[in-house]
């Protein structure tokens, strides 16, 4: 009897150790709020999903392979909380879908992965690519995610971090068509965070490319946290623009933050094609996982351009109010 008890205890210990070496987590976000927008063709009033964070259900896991090496995966399915539909029709894991190996060398990911600009948005954008002040409303991110991607990232103890990414275009007979090559180098330690990113995306024929180089950062003084960013966009066709951002977070308490920014897009190719956006937002944490938010922005276009609006020269006025819960 005593031997049986000892054997069971040993098996339980081995099983516990094995289970501790690998894990799978289910997580997600549900974000819903009121949206009021006038983009030049009347006022839209409705419920909108994902004002601050895209609503999603995700699965992530890791397995300890020994020697400091780990196998990891992430599968994220975005959905519209207002109607329950997939946020991208016909694509289940439309946000991220990758498998990776990580260790002392960093991490190598394979699959559908965030672009280097998008993954660093919180470094240079006080709104963190969210709400009405989202920098992607004017800045050229080159998309938020890329398919068929190999991504290598690292974060050193001295604060230096970086990424290198290659996305296959997968066009028969051409290794350059639709191909994306990107990289980033940054520093994050103490109150300072800065990043320099570059992304080069070939067109469908591989004969031209859209290129974006962005430098941005922020410094957290405590109550005040200023942000700056500047980007150069060149390439396909007549693309030759400059994007600039100045922003400020006012960290009233650990639970309350006021977000502000002003952005400007300058078109060097043609006159009267500039745009400017001013934005103001506020977020209050009700708990570690739940917050309420509100934000407003006005994006004004010159006579020759129509960013986020229905006609040249029009202005986009956007307001939202909502709640976000993470689980």
Coordinates of C-alpha atoms in Angstrom, one line a residue:
X1 CA 0.0 0.0 0.0
X2 CA 2.8 2.3 1.0
X3 CA 4.6 1.6 -2.3
X4 CA 1.5 2.4 -4.3
X5 CA 1.1 5.7 -2.5
X6 CA 4.7 6.6 -3.2
X7 CA 4.4 5.6 -6.9
X8 CA 1.2 7.7 -7.3
X9 CA 3.0 10.6 -5.6
X10 CA 5.9 10.2 -8.0
X11 CA 3.7 10.1 -11.0
X12 CA 1.8 13.2 -9.8
X13 CA 5.1 15.0 -9.4
X14 CA 6.2 14.1 -12.9
X15 CA 2.8 15.1 -14.4
X16 CA 2.9 18.4 -12.6
X17 CA 6.4 19.1 -13.9
X18 CA 5.4 18.2 -17.4
X19 CA 2.4 20.5 -17.3
X20 CA 4.4 23.3 -15.9
X21 CA 6.7 23.1 -19.0
X22 CA 3.9 24.0 -21.4
X23 CA 0.8 26.1 -21.2
X24 CA -2.1 27.4 -23.3
X25 CA -4.0 30.6 -22.5
X26 CA -7.3 31.8 -23.8
X27 CA -7.6 35.6 -23.8
X28 CA -9.5 38.4 -25.5
X29 CA -10.9 41.9 -25.6
X30 CA -14.5 43.1 -25.9
X31 CA -14.7 46.8 -26.8
X32 CA -18.0 48.5 -27.5
X33 CA -19.0 52.1 -27.7
X34 CA -20.9 54.9 -29.3
X35 CA -19.6 56.4 -32.5
X36 CA -20.6 59.7 -34.0
X37 CA -18.9 60.8 -37.3
X38 CA -19.4 63.3 -40.0
X39 CA -17.1 62.7 -43.0
X40 CA -18.8 65.2 -45.3
X41 CA -21.9 63.2 -46.2
X42 CA -24.1 63.5 -43.2
X43 CA -23.7 62.4 -39.6
X44 CA -23.4 58.7 -38.7
X45 CA -24.6 57.6 -35.3
X46 CA -24.3 54.1 -34.1
X47 CA -22.6 51.4 -32.0
X48 CA -19.1 50.5 -33.0
X49 CA -16.8 47.7 -32.0
X50 CA -13.1 48.1 -31.4
X51 CA -12.8 51.9 -30.9
X52 CA -9.9 51.5 -28.6
X53 CA -8.9 47.8 -29.1
X54 CA -10.1 45.4 -31.8
X55 CA -12.5 43.0 -30.2
X56 CA -11.0 39.5 -30.3
X57 CA -10.6 36.0 -28.9
X58 CA -7.1 34.6 -28.8
X59 CA -5.1 31.5 -28.0
X60 CA -1.5 31.6 -27.0
X61 CA 0.8 28.9 -25.8
X62 CA 4.4 28.0 -25.0
X63 CA 6.4 24.8 -24.5
X64 CA 9.7 24.6 -22.7
X65 CA 12.1 22.7 -25.0
X66 CA 15.0 22.9 -22.6
X67 CA 18.2 24.8 -22.7
X68 CA 16.4 28.1 -22.6
X69 CA 14.6 27.3 -25.9
X70 CA 10.8 27.6 -26.1
X71 CA 8.2 26.9 -28.8
X72 CA 5.3 29.4 -28.9
X73 CA 2.1 30.1 -30.9
X74 CA -0.5 32.9 -31.1
X75 CA -3.9 32.6 -32.9
X76 CA -6.2 35.7 -32.8
X77 CA -9.7 35.9 -34.2
X78 CA -11.1 39.4 -34.5
X79 CA -14.9 40.0 -34.4
X80 CA -17.4 42.8 -34.3
X81 CA -19.0 42.9 -30.9
X82 CA -22.0 44.9 -32.1
X83 CA -23.2 42.1 -34.4
X84 CA -21.0 39.1 -33.6
X85 CA -19.6 38.8 -37.2
X86 CA -16.0 38.1 -38.1
X87 CA -14.1 41.4 -38.5
X88 CA -12.7 40.0 -41.7
X89 CA -15.2 37.9 -43.6
X90 CA -13.9 34.4 -44.4
X91 CA -10.7 34.8 -42.3
X92 CA -10.9 33.2 -38.9
X93 CA -7.5 34.2 -37.4
X94 CA -7.4 37.6 -39.1
X95 CA -5.3 39.4 -36.5
X96 CA -2.3 37.3 -35.7
X97 CA -1.5 33.7 -36.6
X98 CA 2.0 32.5 -36.0
X99 CA 4.4 29.9 -34.5
X100 CA 7.7 30.9 -33.1
X101 CA 11.0 29.8 -31.4
X102 CA 12.4 32.0 -28.6
X103 CA 15.4 32.0 -26.4
X104 CA 18.4 34.0 -25.4
X105 CA 18.9 35.0 -29.0
X106 CA 15.4 36.6 -29.2
X107 CA 12.4 35.3 -31.1
X108 CA 11.7 34.1 -34.6
X109 CA 8.1 34.1 -35.7
X110 CA 6.5 32.5 -38.8
X111 CA 3.0 33.5 -40.1
X112 CA 0.7 36.5 -40.0
X113 CA 2.5 39.1 -37.9
X114 CA 2.2 42.8 -36.9
X115 CA 4.1 45.2 -39.1
X116 CA 7.1 46.9 -37.5
X117 CA 5.5 50.3 -37.6
X118 CA 2.2 49.1 -36.1
X119 CA 3.9 47.1 -33.4
X120 CA 5.8 50.2 -32.2
X121 CA 2.8 52.6 -32.3
X122 CA 2.7 53.1 -28.6
X123 CA 6.2 54.4 -28.6
X124 CA 5.4 57.5 -30.8
X125 CA 1.6 57.9 -30.6
X126 CA -0.1 59.1 -27.4
X127 CA -3.2 57.3 -28.5
X128 CA -1.3 54.1 -29.3
X129 CA -3.0 53.6 -32.6
X130 CA -6.5 53.7 -31.1
X131 CA -9.5 55.9 -30.7
X132 CA -10.2 59.1 -32.6
X133 CA -6.6 60.2 -32.4
X134 CA -5.2 57.1 -34.1
X135 CA -2.0 58.1 -35.9
X136 CA -2.8 55.7 -38.7
X137 CA -5.6 58.1 -39.8
X138 CA -2.7 60.2 -41.4
X139 CA 0.5 58.2 -41.0
X140 CA 1.3 55.5 -43.5
X141 CA 1.7 52.2 -41.5
X142 CA 1.8 50.0 -44.6
X143 CA -1.0 48.0 -43.0
X144 CA -1.2 46.7 -39.5
X145 CA -0.2 43.0 -40.3
X146 CA 1.5 41.1 -43.1
X147 CA 0.9 37.5 -44.2
X148 CA 3.6 34.9 -45.0
X149 CA 6.1 36.7 -42.8
X150 CA 9.4 35.7 -41.1
X151 CA 10.0 38.1 -38.2
X152 CA 13.1 38.2 -35.9
X153 CA 12.9 40.4 -32.8
X154 CA 15.1 40.9 -29.7
X155 CA 15.2 43.0 -26.6
X156 CA 18.6 43.4 -24.8
X157 CA 19.0 44.1 -21.1
X158 CA 20.6 47.5 -21.9
X159 CA 17.3 48.7 -23.4
X160 CA 18.1 48.3 -27.1
X161 CA 15.5 46.3 -29.1
X162 CA 14.9 45.6 -32.7
X163 CA 13.1 43.7 -35.5
X164 CA 13.7 42.4 -39.0
X165 CA 10.9 41.1 -41.1
X166 CA 10.5 39.6 -44.6
X167 CA 7.1 38.9 -46.1
X168 CA 6.9 36.7 -49.2
X169 CA 4.8 38.0 -52.0
X170 CA 4.1 34.5 -53.2
X171 CA 3.7 35.4 -56.9
X172 CA 4.7 32.7 -59.3
X173 CA 7.7 33.7 -61.4
X174 CA 8.6 36.7 -59.3
X175 CA 10.4 36.9 -55.9
X176 CA 9.8 40.6 -55.6
X177 CA 6.1 41.2 -56.5
X178 CA 4.1 42.1 -53.3
X179 CA 7.2 41.4 -51.2
X180 CA 7.7 43.4 -47.9
X181 CA 11.1 44.0 -46.2
X182 CA 11.1 45.9 -42.9
X183 CA 13.2 46.6 -39.9
X184 CA 13.2 48.6 -36.6
X185 CA 15.8 49.5 -34.0
X186 CA 14.8 51.1 -30.8
X187 CA 15.7 51.9 -27.2
X188 CA 13.4 51.6 -24.1
X189 CA 14.7 52.1 -20.6
X190 CA 13.5 54.2 -17.7
X191 CA 11.4 57.1 -18.9
X192 CA 12.7 57.2 -22.5
X193 CA 11.5 55.2 -25.5
X194 CA 12.6 55.8 -29.1
X195 CA 12.3 53.8 -32.4
X196 CA 13.4 54.1 -36.0
X197 CA 11.5 51.9 -38.5
X198 CA 11.7 51.3 -42.2
X199 CA 9.3 49.4 -44.4
X200 CA 9.6 48.6 -48.2
X201 CA 6.6 47.0 -49.9
X202 CA 6.8 46.1 -53.6
X203 CA 3.8 46.5 -55.9
X204 CA 2.0 43.7 -57.6
X205 CA 4.4 43.6 -60.5
X206 CA 7.6 44.2 -58.5
X207 CA 8.5 47.3 -60.5
X208 CA 8.0 49.9 -57.8
X209 CA 7.8 50.1 -54.0
X210 CA 6.1 52.1 -51.3
X211 CA 8.8 53.0 -48.7
X212 CA 8.2 54.5 -45.2
X213 CA 10.8 55.6 -42.7
X214 CA 9.6 56.7 -39.3
X215 CA 11.4 58.1 -36.3
X216 CA 9.5 58.7 -33.1
X217 CA 9.6 58.5 -29.3
X218 CA 8.3 59.7 -26.0
X219 CA 9.7 60.7 -22.6
X220 CA 7.7 60.0 -19.4
X221 CA 8.2 62.8 -16.8
X222 CA 5.4 61.4 -14.7
X223 CA 2.5 63.8 -14.9
X224 CA 3.5 64.9 -18.5
X225 CA 4.6 62.5 -21.3
X226 CA 5.4 64.2 -24.6
X227 CA 5.4 62.3 -27.9
X228 CA 7.0 63.2 -31.3
X229 CA 7.2 61.4 -34.6
X230 CA 8.3 62.2 -38.2
X231 CA 7.9 59.9 -41.2
X232 CA 9.0 60.1 -44.9
X233 CA 6.9 58.2 -47.4
X234 CA 8.0 57.6 -51.0
X235 CA 7.4 55.2 -53.8
X236 CA 4.5 53.9 -55.9
X237 CA 3.4 56.4 -58.5
X238 CA 3.5 59.9 -57.1
X239 CA 3.8 59.1 -53.4
X240 CA 6.1 61.7 -51.8
X241 CA 4.7 62.8 -48.4
X242 CA 5.9 63.8 -44.9
X243 CA 4.0 63.0 -41.7
X244 CA 4.6 64.8 -38.4
X245 CA 3.1 64.3 -34.9
X246 CA 3.4 66.2 -31.6
X247 CA 1.4 64.8 -28.7
X248 CA 1.1 64.8 -24.9
X249 CA -0.3 62.4 -22.4
X250 CA -1.3 63.9 -19.0
X251 CA -1.1 61.1 -16.5
X252 CA -3.4 62.5 -13.8
X253 CA -3.4 59.3 -11.8
X254 CA -2.4 55.6 -12.4
X255 CA -6.0 55.1 -13.6
X256 CA -6.6 58.4 -15.5
X257 CA -4.9 59.7 -18.6
X258 CA -5.7 62.6 -21.0
X259 CA -4.4 62.1 -24.5
X260 CA -3.7 64.9 -27.0
X261 CA -2.1 65.1 -30.4
X262 CA -1.8 67.2 -33.5
X263 CA -0.7 65.6 -36.8
X264 CA 0.1 67.0 -40.2
X265 CA 0.6 65.4 -43.6
X266 CA 2.6 67.4 -46.2
X267 CA 2.5 66.4 -49.9
X268 CA 5.7 67.3 -51.7
X269 CA 4.4 66.1 -55.1
X270 CA 1.5 68.5 -55.5
X271 CA 0.1 71.6 -53.8
X272 CA -3.2 71.7 -51.8
X273 CA -3.0 68.1 -50.8
X274 CA -2.1 68.5 -47.1
X275 CA -4.1 67.4 -44.1
X276 CA -4.1 68.2 -40.4
X277 CA -5.7 66.4 -37.4
X278 CA -6.2 67.6 -33.8
X279 CA -7.4 65.1 -31.2
X280 CA -8.3 64.8 -27.6
X281 CA -9.1 61.7 -25.5
X282 CA -9.5 60.4 -22.0
X283 CA -9.4 57.0 -20.4
X284 CA -10.3 55.9 -16.8
X285 CA -9.4 52.4 -15.5
X286 CA -12.3 50.9 -13.5
X287 CA -10.1 47.9 -12.7
X288 CA -6.9 46.2 -14.1
X289 CA -9.0 44.8 -17.0
X290 CA -11.8 47.3 -17.6
X291 CA -11.7 50.9 -18.6
X292 CA -14.1 53.6 -20.0
X293 CA -13.0 56.0 -22.7
X294 CA -14.0 58.9 -24.8
X295 CA -12.2 60.8 -27.7
X296 CA -12.7 63.4 -30.3
X297 CA -10.8 64.4 -33.5
X298 CA -11.1 66.7 -36.4
X299 CA -9.2 66.0 -39.6
X300 CA -9.1 68.9 -42.1
X301 CA -8.2 68.4 -45.7
X302 CA -6.9 70.8 -48.3
X303 CA -8.8 71.4 -51.5
X304 CA -6.9 68.7 -53.4
X305 CA -7.2 65.7 -51.0
X306 CA -9.7 63.6 -49.2
X307 CA -8.2 61.7 -46.3
X308 CA -11.0 59.9 -44.3
X309 CA -13.7 61.9 -46.1
X310 CA -16.0 61.6 -49.1
X311 CA -14.8 64.6 -51.1
X312 CA -11.8 66.8 -51.5
X313 CA -11.5 69.6 -49.0
X314 CA -14.0 68.1 -46.6
X315 CA -13.3 67.6 -42.8
X316 CA -13.9 64.5 -40.8
X317 CA -15.3 65.0 -37.2
X318 CA -15.2 61.9 -35.1
X319 CA -16.4 61.2 -31.5
X320 CA -16.6 58.0 -29.5
X321 CA -17.5 57.0 -26.0
X322 CA -17.3 53.4 -24.8
X323 CA -16.0 50.6 -22.5
X324 CA -13.3 48.0 -23.0
X325 CA -12.9 44.8 -21.1
X326 CA -9.9 42.4 -21.3
X327 CA -10.1 38.8 -20.2

